[in-house]
Short mmCIF file of C-alpha atoms and ligand atoms in Angstrom, two decimals:
data_model
loop_
_atom_site.label_atom_id
_atom_site.label_comp_id
_atom_site.label_asym_id
_atom_site.label_seq_id
_atom_site.Cartn_x
_atom_site.Cartn_y
_atom_site.Cartn_z
CA MET A 38 -92.61 -98.41 -92.56
CA LYS A 39 -90.09 -99.32 -89.92
CA VAL A 40 -88.06 -96.38 -88.67
CA HIS A 41 -84.27 -96.72 -88.61
CA THR A 42 -82.90 -96.32 -85.08
CA VAL A 43 -79.59 -95.63 -83.35
CA ASP A 44 -78.87 -97.21 -79.98
CA ILE A 45 -77.79 -94.82 -77.23
CA LEU A 46 -77.13 -96.53 -73.90
CA GLY A 47 -79.78 -99.13 -74.65
CA VAL A 48 -82.45 -96.76 -76.01
CA PRO A 49 -83.33 -97.01 -79.73
CA PHE A 50 -83.64 -93.44 -81.03
CA SER A 51 -85.37 -92.65 -84.32
CA THR A 52 -83.04 -91.14 -86.94
CA LEU A 53 -85.86 -89.10 -88.52
CA THR A 54 -85.51 -85.31 -88.68
CA MET A 55 -88.23 -83.04 -87.31
CA GLU A 56 -89.90 -82.72 -90.72
CA GLU A 57 -89.68 -86.46 -91.40
CA THR A 58 -91.15 -87.20 -87.98
CA ILE A 59 -94.12 -84.93 -88.69
CA GLN A 60 -94.77 -86.69 -92.02
CA TYR A 61 -94.38 -90.07 -90.32
CA LEU A 62 -96.96 -89.13 -87.67
CA PHE A 63 -99.42 -87.92 -90.31
CA GLY A 64 -98.98 -91.36 -91.89
CA GLN A 65 -99.61 -93.12 -88.57
CA LEU A 66 -102.91 -91.26 -88.17
CA LYS A 67 -104.19 -93.00 -91.31
CA GLN A 68 -103.36 -96.51 -90.09
CA GLU A 69 -106.01 -98.79 -88.68
CA ARG A 70 -104.77 -99.85 -85.26
CA ARG A 71 -105.87 -101.85 -82.27
CA GLN A 72 -103.81 -99.92 -79.78
CA THR A 73 -102.47 -96.42 -79.41
CA PHE A 74 -99.17 -95.58 -81.15
CA HIS A 75 -96.87 -94.35 -78.38
CA VAL A 76 -94.32 -91.58 -78.98
CA VAL A 77 -91.63 -90.74 -76.43
CA THR A 78 -89.43 -87.67 -76.77
CA ALA A 79 -86.47 -88.78 -74.68
CA ASN A 80 -83.74 -86.62 -73.15
CA PRO A 81 -80.63 -87.78 -71.24
CA GLU A 82 -82.63 -87.80 -67.98
CA ILE A 83 -85.04 -90.32 -69.47
CA VAL A 84 -82.18 -92.49 -70.77
CA MET A 85 -80.55 -92.53 -67.33
CA CYS A 86 -83.87 -93.19 -65.58
CA ALA A 87 -84.39 -96.24 -67.83
CA ARG A 88 -80.97 -97.59 -66.84
CA LYS A 89 -81.91 -97.46 -63.17
CA ASP A 90 -85.58 -98.35 -63.24
CA SER A 91 -86.37 -101.58 -65.06
CA ALA A 92 -90.15 -101.01 -65.04
CA PHE A 93 -89.61 -97.67 -66.77
CA GLN A 94 -87.12 -99.26 -69.17
CA ASN A 95 -89.78 -101.77 -70.08
CA ASP A 96 -92.36 -99.03 -70.77
CA LEU A 97 -89.83 -97.12 -72.86
CA LEU A 98 -88.84 -100.12 -74.95
CA GLN A 99 -92.51 -100.86 -75.68
CA ALA A 100 -92.96 -97.39 -77.22
CA ASP A 101 -93.38 -97.19 -80.99
CA LEU A 102 -91.18 -94.16 -81.65
CA ILE A 103 -88.49 -92.52 -79.51
CA THR A 104 -87.22 -89.14 -80.69
CA PRO A 105 -84.04 -87.38 -79.50
CA ASP A 106 -85.17 -84.59 -77.18
CA GLY A 107 -82.11 -82.73 -76.05
CA ILE A 108 -78.82 -81.75 -77.55
CA GLY A 109 -77.13 -84.22 -75.17
CA VAL A 110 -78.68 -87.13 -77.06
CA VAL A 111 -77.70 -85.69 -80.46
CA LYS A 112 -74.09 -85.10 -79.33
CA ALA A 113 -73.90 -88.56 -77.78
CA SER A 114 -74.98 -90.16 -81.07
CA GLY A 115 -72.07 -88.42 -82.82
CA MET A 116 -69.63 -89.57 -80.15
CA LEU A 117 -70.85 -93.12 -80.59
CA GLY A 118 -70.31 -92.97 -84.34
CA GLU A 119 -73.88 -92.79 -85.67
CA PRO A 120 -74.85 -89.12 -85.64
CA LEU A 121 -78.51 -88.20 -85.37
CA GLN A 122 -79.37 -85.23 -87.56
CA GLU A 123 -81.21 -83.01 -85.13
CA ARG A 124 -83.12 -82.62 -81.93
CA VAL A 125 -86.83 -83.50 -82.08
CA SER A 126 -88.28 -82.08 -78.86
CA GLY A 127 -91.87 -82.72 -77.83
CA PHE A 128 -92.93 -79.08 -77.72
CA ASP A 129 -91.43 -78.24 -81.14
CA LEU A 130 -92.73 -81.45 -82.66
CA MET A 131 -96.30 -80.79 -81.51
CA ASN A 132 -96.23 -77.17 -82.70
CA GLY A 133 -94.73 -78.17 -86.04
CA TRP A 134 -97.31 -80.90 -86.51
CA PHE A 135 -100.31 -78.74 -85.58
CA ALA A 136 -99.04 -75.83 -87.70
CA GLN A 137 -98.77 -78.07 -90.78
CA ALA A 138 -102.21 -79.53 -90.15
CA GLU A 139 -103.54 -75.97 -89.94
CA GLN A 140 -101.84 -74.90 -93.18
CA GLN A 141 -103.03 -77.96 -95.04
CA GLY A 142 -106.59 -77.76 -93.72
CA ARG A 143 -106.30 -81.15 -91.99
CA GLN A 144 -108.60 -81.51 -88.99
CA LEU A 145 -106.97 -83.02 -85.92
CA SER A 146 -108.43 -83.54 -82.49
CA VAL A 147 -106.42 -83.62 -79.27
CA PHE A 148 -107.06 -84.44 -75.65
CA LEU A 149 -104.82 -82.80 -73.06
CA LEU A 150 -104.01 -84.77 -69.92
CA GLY A 151 -101.75 -83.38 -67.22
CA ALA A 152 -100.44 -80.26 -65.44
CA LYS A 153 -102.28 -78.16 -62.88
CA PRO A 154 -105.98 -77.42 -63.49
CA HIS A 155 -105.51 -73.76 -64.47
CA VAL A 156 -102.48 -74.67 -66.62
CA VAL A 157 -104.20 -77.34 -68.69
CA GLU A 158 -107.15 -75.02 -69.21
CA ARG A 159 -104.95 -72.18 -70.38
CA ALA A 160 -102.93 -74.52 -72.59
CA ALA A 161 -106.16 -75.71 -74.25
CA LYS A 162 -107.18 -72.10 -74.84
CA GLU A 163 -103.79 -71.21 -76.28
CA LEU A 164 -103.81 -74.22 -78.62
CA ARG A 165 -107.24 -73.18 -79.90
CA ARG A 166 -105.93 -69.65 -80.46
CA LEU A 167 -102.76 -70.78 -82.24
CA TYR A 168 -104.43 -73.47 -84.35
CA PRO A 169 -108.11 -72.61 -84.91
CA SER A 170 -108.76 -75.84 -86.85
CA LEU A 171 -107.41 -78.01 -84.02
CA GLN A 172 -110.26 -79.53 -82.08
CA VAL A 173 -109.62 -79.85 -78.35
CA ALA A 174 -111.71 -82.94 -77.62
CA GLY A 175 -111.21 -82.62 -73.87
CA HIS A 176 -108.78 -81.90 -71.10
CA GLN A 177 -108.01 -83.19 -67.64
CA HIS A 178 -105.50 -81.98 -65.05
CA GLY A 179 -102.74 -84.27 -63.86
CA TYR A 180 -103.22 -84.18 -60.09
CA PHE A 181 -105.43 -87.23 -59.66
CA GLY A 182 -105.22 -90.28 -57.42
CA ALA A 183 -104.85 -93.90 -58.50
CA ASP A 184 -108.54 -94.45 -57.76
CA GLU A 185 -109.53 -91.84 -60.36
CA GLU A 186 -107.36 -93.24 -63.16
CA GLU A 187 -110.01 -95.62 -64.49
CA GLN A 188 -112.52 -92.81 -64.85
CA ILE A 189 -109.95 -90.68 -66.68
CA VAL A 190 -109.19 -93.47 -69.16
CA GLU A 191 -112.94 -93.74 -69.83
CA LYS A 192 -113.20 -89.97 -70.32
CA ILE A 193 -110.39 -90.06 -72.93
CA ALA A 194 -111.83 -93.13 -74.68
CA ALA A 195 -115.24 -91.46 -74.89
CA ALA A 196 -113.68 -88.34 -76.47
CA LYS A 197 -111.89 -90.52 -79.11
CA PRO A 198 -109.22 -87.93 -79.92
CA ASP A 199 -106.74 -88.46 -82.77
CA ILE A 200 -103.94 -87.45 -80.43
CA LEU A 201 -103.53 -87.67 -76.67
CA LEU A 202 -100.93 -85.37 -75.12
CA VAL A 203 -99.83 -86.57 -71.69
CA ALA A 204 -98.01 -84.04 -69.52
CA LEU A 205 -97.51 -85.87 -66.24
CA GLY A 206 -93.68 -85.81 -66.34
CA PHE A 207 -91.68 -89.00 -66.81
CA PRO A 208 -91.84 -91.85 -65.89
CA ARG A 209 -95.51 -91.45 -65.05
CA GLN A 210 -96.68 -90.28 -68.46
CA GLU A 211 -95.01 -93.22 -70.24
CA LYS A 212 -96.44 -95.65 -67.70
CA PHE A 213 -99.93 -94.20 -68.15
CA ILE A 214 -99.80 -94.61 -71.93
CA GLN A 215 -98.37 -98.15 -71.82
CA THR A 216 -100.81 -99.31 -69.17
CA HIS A 217 -103.88 -98.09 -71.02
CA LYS A 218 -102.85 -98.13 -74.70
CA GLN A 219 -105.36 -100.84 -75.56
CA ARG A 220 -108.28 -98.86 -74.18
CA LEU A 221 -107.54 -95.22 -74.86
CA GLN A 222 -109.29 -95.15 -78.27
CA THR A 223 -106.78 -92.63 -79.50
CA LYS A 224 -104.49 -93.09 -82.49
CA ILE A 225 -101.33 -91.51 -81.14
CA ALA A 226 -100.25 -90.61 -77.60
CA VAL A 227 -97.22 -88.48 -76.82
CA GLY A 228 -95.60 -87.78 -73.45
CA VAL A 229 -94.93 -84.05 -73.55
CA GLY A 230 -93.48 -83.27 -70.08
CA GLY A 231 -93.70 -79.57 -69.26
CA SER A 232 -95.21 -78.46 -72.61
CA PHE A 233 -98.59 -77.40 -71.19
CA ASP A 234 -96.78 -75.02 -68.85
CA VAL A 235 -95.11 -73.39 -71.86
CA TRP A 236 -98.35 -73.08 -73.88
CA ALA A 237 -100.06 -71.69 -70.77
CA GLY A 238 -97.32 -69.07 -70.34
CA GLU A 239 -96.28 -70.46 -66.93
CA ALA A 240 -92.83 -71.50 -68.16
CA LYS A 241 -90.70 -70.08 -70.93
CA ARG A 242 -88.61 -71.81 -73.56
CA ALA A 243 -85.13 -70.33 -74.00
CA PRO A 244 -84.87 -67.63 -76.69
CA LYS A 245 -84.19 -69.08 -80.16
CA TRP A 246 -80.56 -67.83 -80.18
CA ILE A 247 -79.84 -69.70 -76.94
CA GLN A 248 -81.45 -72.82 -78.40
CA SER A 249 -79.33 -72.43 -81.53
CA ILE A 250 -76.08 -72.47 -79.54
CA HIS A 251 -77.37 -75.55 -77.70
CA LEU A 252 -77.56 -73.91 -74.26
CA GLU A 253 -81.24 -74.33 -73.54
CA TRP A 254 -80.38 -76.67 -70.65
CA PHE A 255 -78.23 -73.92 -69.10
CA TYR A 256 -81.00 -71.35 -69.54
CA ARG A 257 -83.45 -73.66 -67.73
CA LEU A 258 -80.92 -74.19 -64.97
CA CYS A 259 -80.52 -70.43 -64.45
CA LYS A 260 -84.31 -69.89 -64.48
CA THR A 261 -85.02 -72.73 -62.05
CA PRO A 262 -81.89 -73.31 -59.97
CA SER A 263 -83.77 -76.00 -58.00
CA ARG A 264 -83.34 -78.18 -61.10
CA TRP A 265 -79.58 -78.46 -60.56
CA ARG A 266 -79.92 -81.87 -58.98
CA ARG A 267 -81.84 -83.08 -62.01
CA GLN A 268 -79.18 -81.63 -64.30
CA LEU A 269 -76.41 -83.56 -62.54
CA VAL A 270 -77.71 -86.59 -64.35
CA LEU A 271 -76.34 -85.02 -67.56
CA LEU A 272 -72.81 -85.55 -66.24
CA GLU A 273 -73.61 -89.13 -65.43
CA PHE A 274 -75.04 -89.56 -68.94
CA LEU A 275 -71.85 -88.13 -70.45
CA GLN A 276 -69.72 -90.46 -68.34
CA HIS A 277 -71.65 -93.48 -69.61
CA VAL A 278 -71.41 -92.30 -73.22
CA LEU A 279 -67.62 -91.85 -72.91
CA ARG A 280 -67.30 -95.31 -71.41
CA GLU A 281 -69.37 -96.79 -74.23
CA ARG A 282 -67.29 -94.92 -76.82
CA LYS A 283 -64.13 -96.54 -75.46
CA MET A 284 -65.76 -99.94 -75.89
CA VAL A 285 -66.96 -99.17 -79.43
CA ARG A 286 -63.48 -98.03 -80.58
N1 UDP B 75 -97.48 -83.01 -63.25
C1 UDP B 75 -98.77 -83.52 -63.16
N2 UDP B 75 -99.08 -84.32 -62.11
C2 UDP B 75 -98.18 -84.65 -61.15
C3 UDP B 75 -96.88 -84.13 -61.25
C4 UDP B 75 -96.55 -83.33 -62.32
O1 UDP B 75 -99.60 -83.27 -64.02
O2 UDP B 75 -98.55 -85.38 -60.23
C5 UDP B 75 -97.17 -82.13 -64.38
C6 UDP B 75 -96.54 -80.81 -63.97
O3 UDP B 75 -97.55 -79.91 -63.56
C7 UDP B 75 -95.87 -80.40 -65.28
C8 UDP B 75 -95.49 -81.75 -65.91
O4 UDP B 75 -96.20 -82.74 -65.18
O5 UDP B 75 -96.80 -79.74 -66.10
C9 UDP B 75 -94.02 -82.13 -65.79
O6 UDP B 75 -93.20 -81.11 -66.08
P1 UDP B 75 -91.61 -81.25 -66.07
O7 UDP B 75 -91.07 -79.95 -66.54
O8 UDP B 75 -91.13 -81.81 -64.78
O9 UDP B 75 -91.45 -82.33 -67.22
P2 UDP B 75 -90.22 -83.09 -67.79
O10 UDP B 75 -88.97 -82.52 -67.18
O11 UDP B 75 -90.51 -84.50 -67.43
O12 UDP B 75 -90.31 -82.84 -69.26
#
């Protein structure tokens, strides 16, 4: 099944809701495939990075599914006349997926790649606690040199997980998946940014009520003021969306 997409500043976003995305991914696990199915959960920062970095844009456009991660993307879709229904963030998507697998007695295996050594270990432990049926087929921290990459790909391929979670931050996680997708021996790979830090208890998501009024970005900014430079890109994103809207109308 081909997923319907909406173009936002050159990035084709899936129009599936959270629940539909979970069902779609369950379906993808059943497919026979020669290379890993690549999922990107893209926020405005990722969209802007792709506009400036053509190698990253190439990796992004090769992905099989791009979900709207961030209220900025959802709002932009409305401004451009094709509203996306909801945000599908990496952390929520993974938790929703694993929780359903747990409820339905479906066995999934995951490999965790990325974050600091103690973080990835704690994240693996937390995932096992939250979802006892989930098999953690292996884990590997994300502070490795280029010369170790080959060995890491072999380690993942030997573990043959259903799902590879890559938490190296963008654009590195997308590049890693695209570069090695023919050899990873994993059905689905997802770039999950800072998710291991949240599972490990090193970073906190905003409380649900803040998420519901769409101010999670502001909460993160207050918690980590050093991110303000990164958040400036949101203004740039908005500027581009407004410019595009003028052209569409
Ligand atoms: N990271 C890593 N190796 C590196 C640099 C970063 O594994 O060389 C990890 C970092 O520890 C963190 C994740 O990548 O767990 C990126 O988190 P961030 O919140 O920056 O992600 P994003 O904003 O891209 O979602």
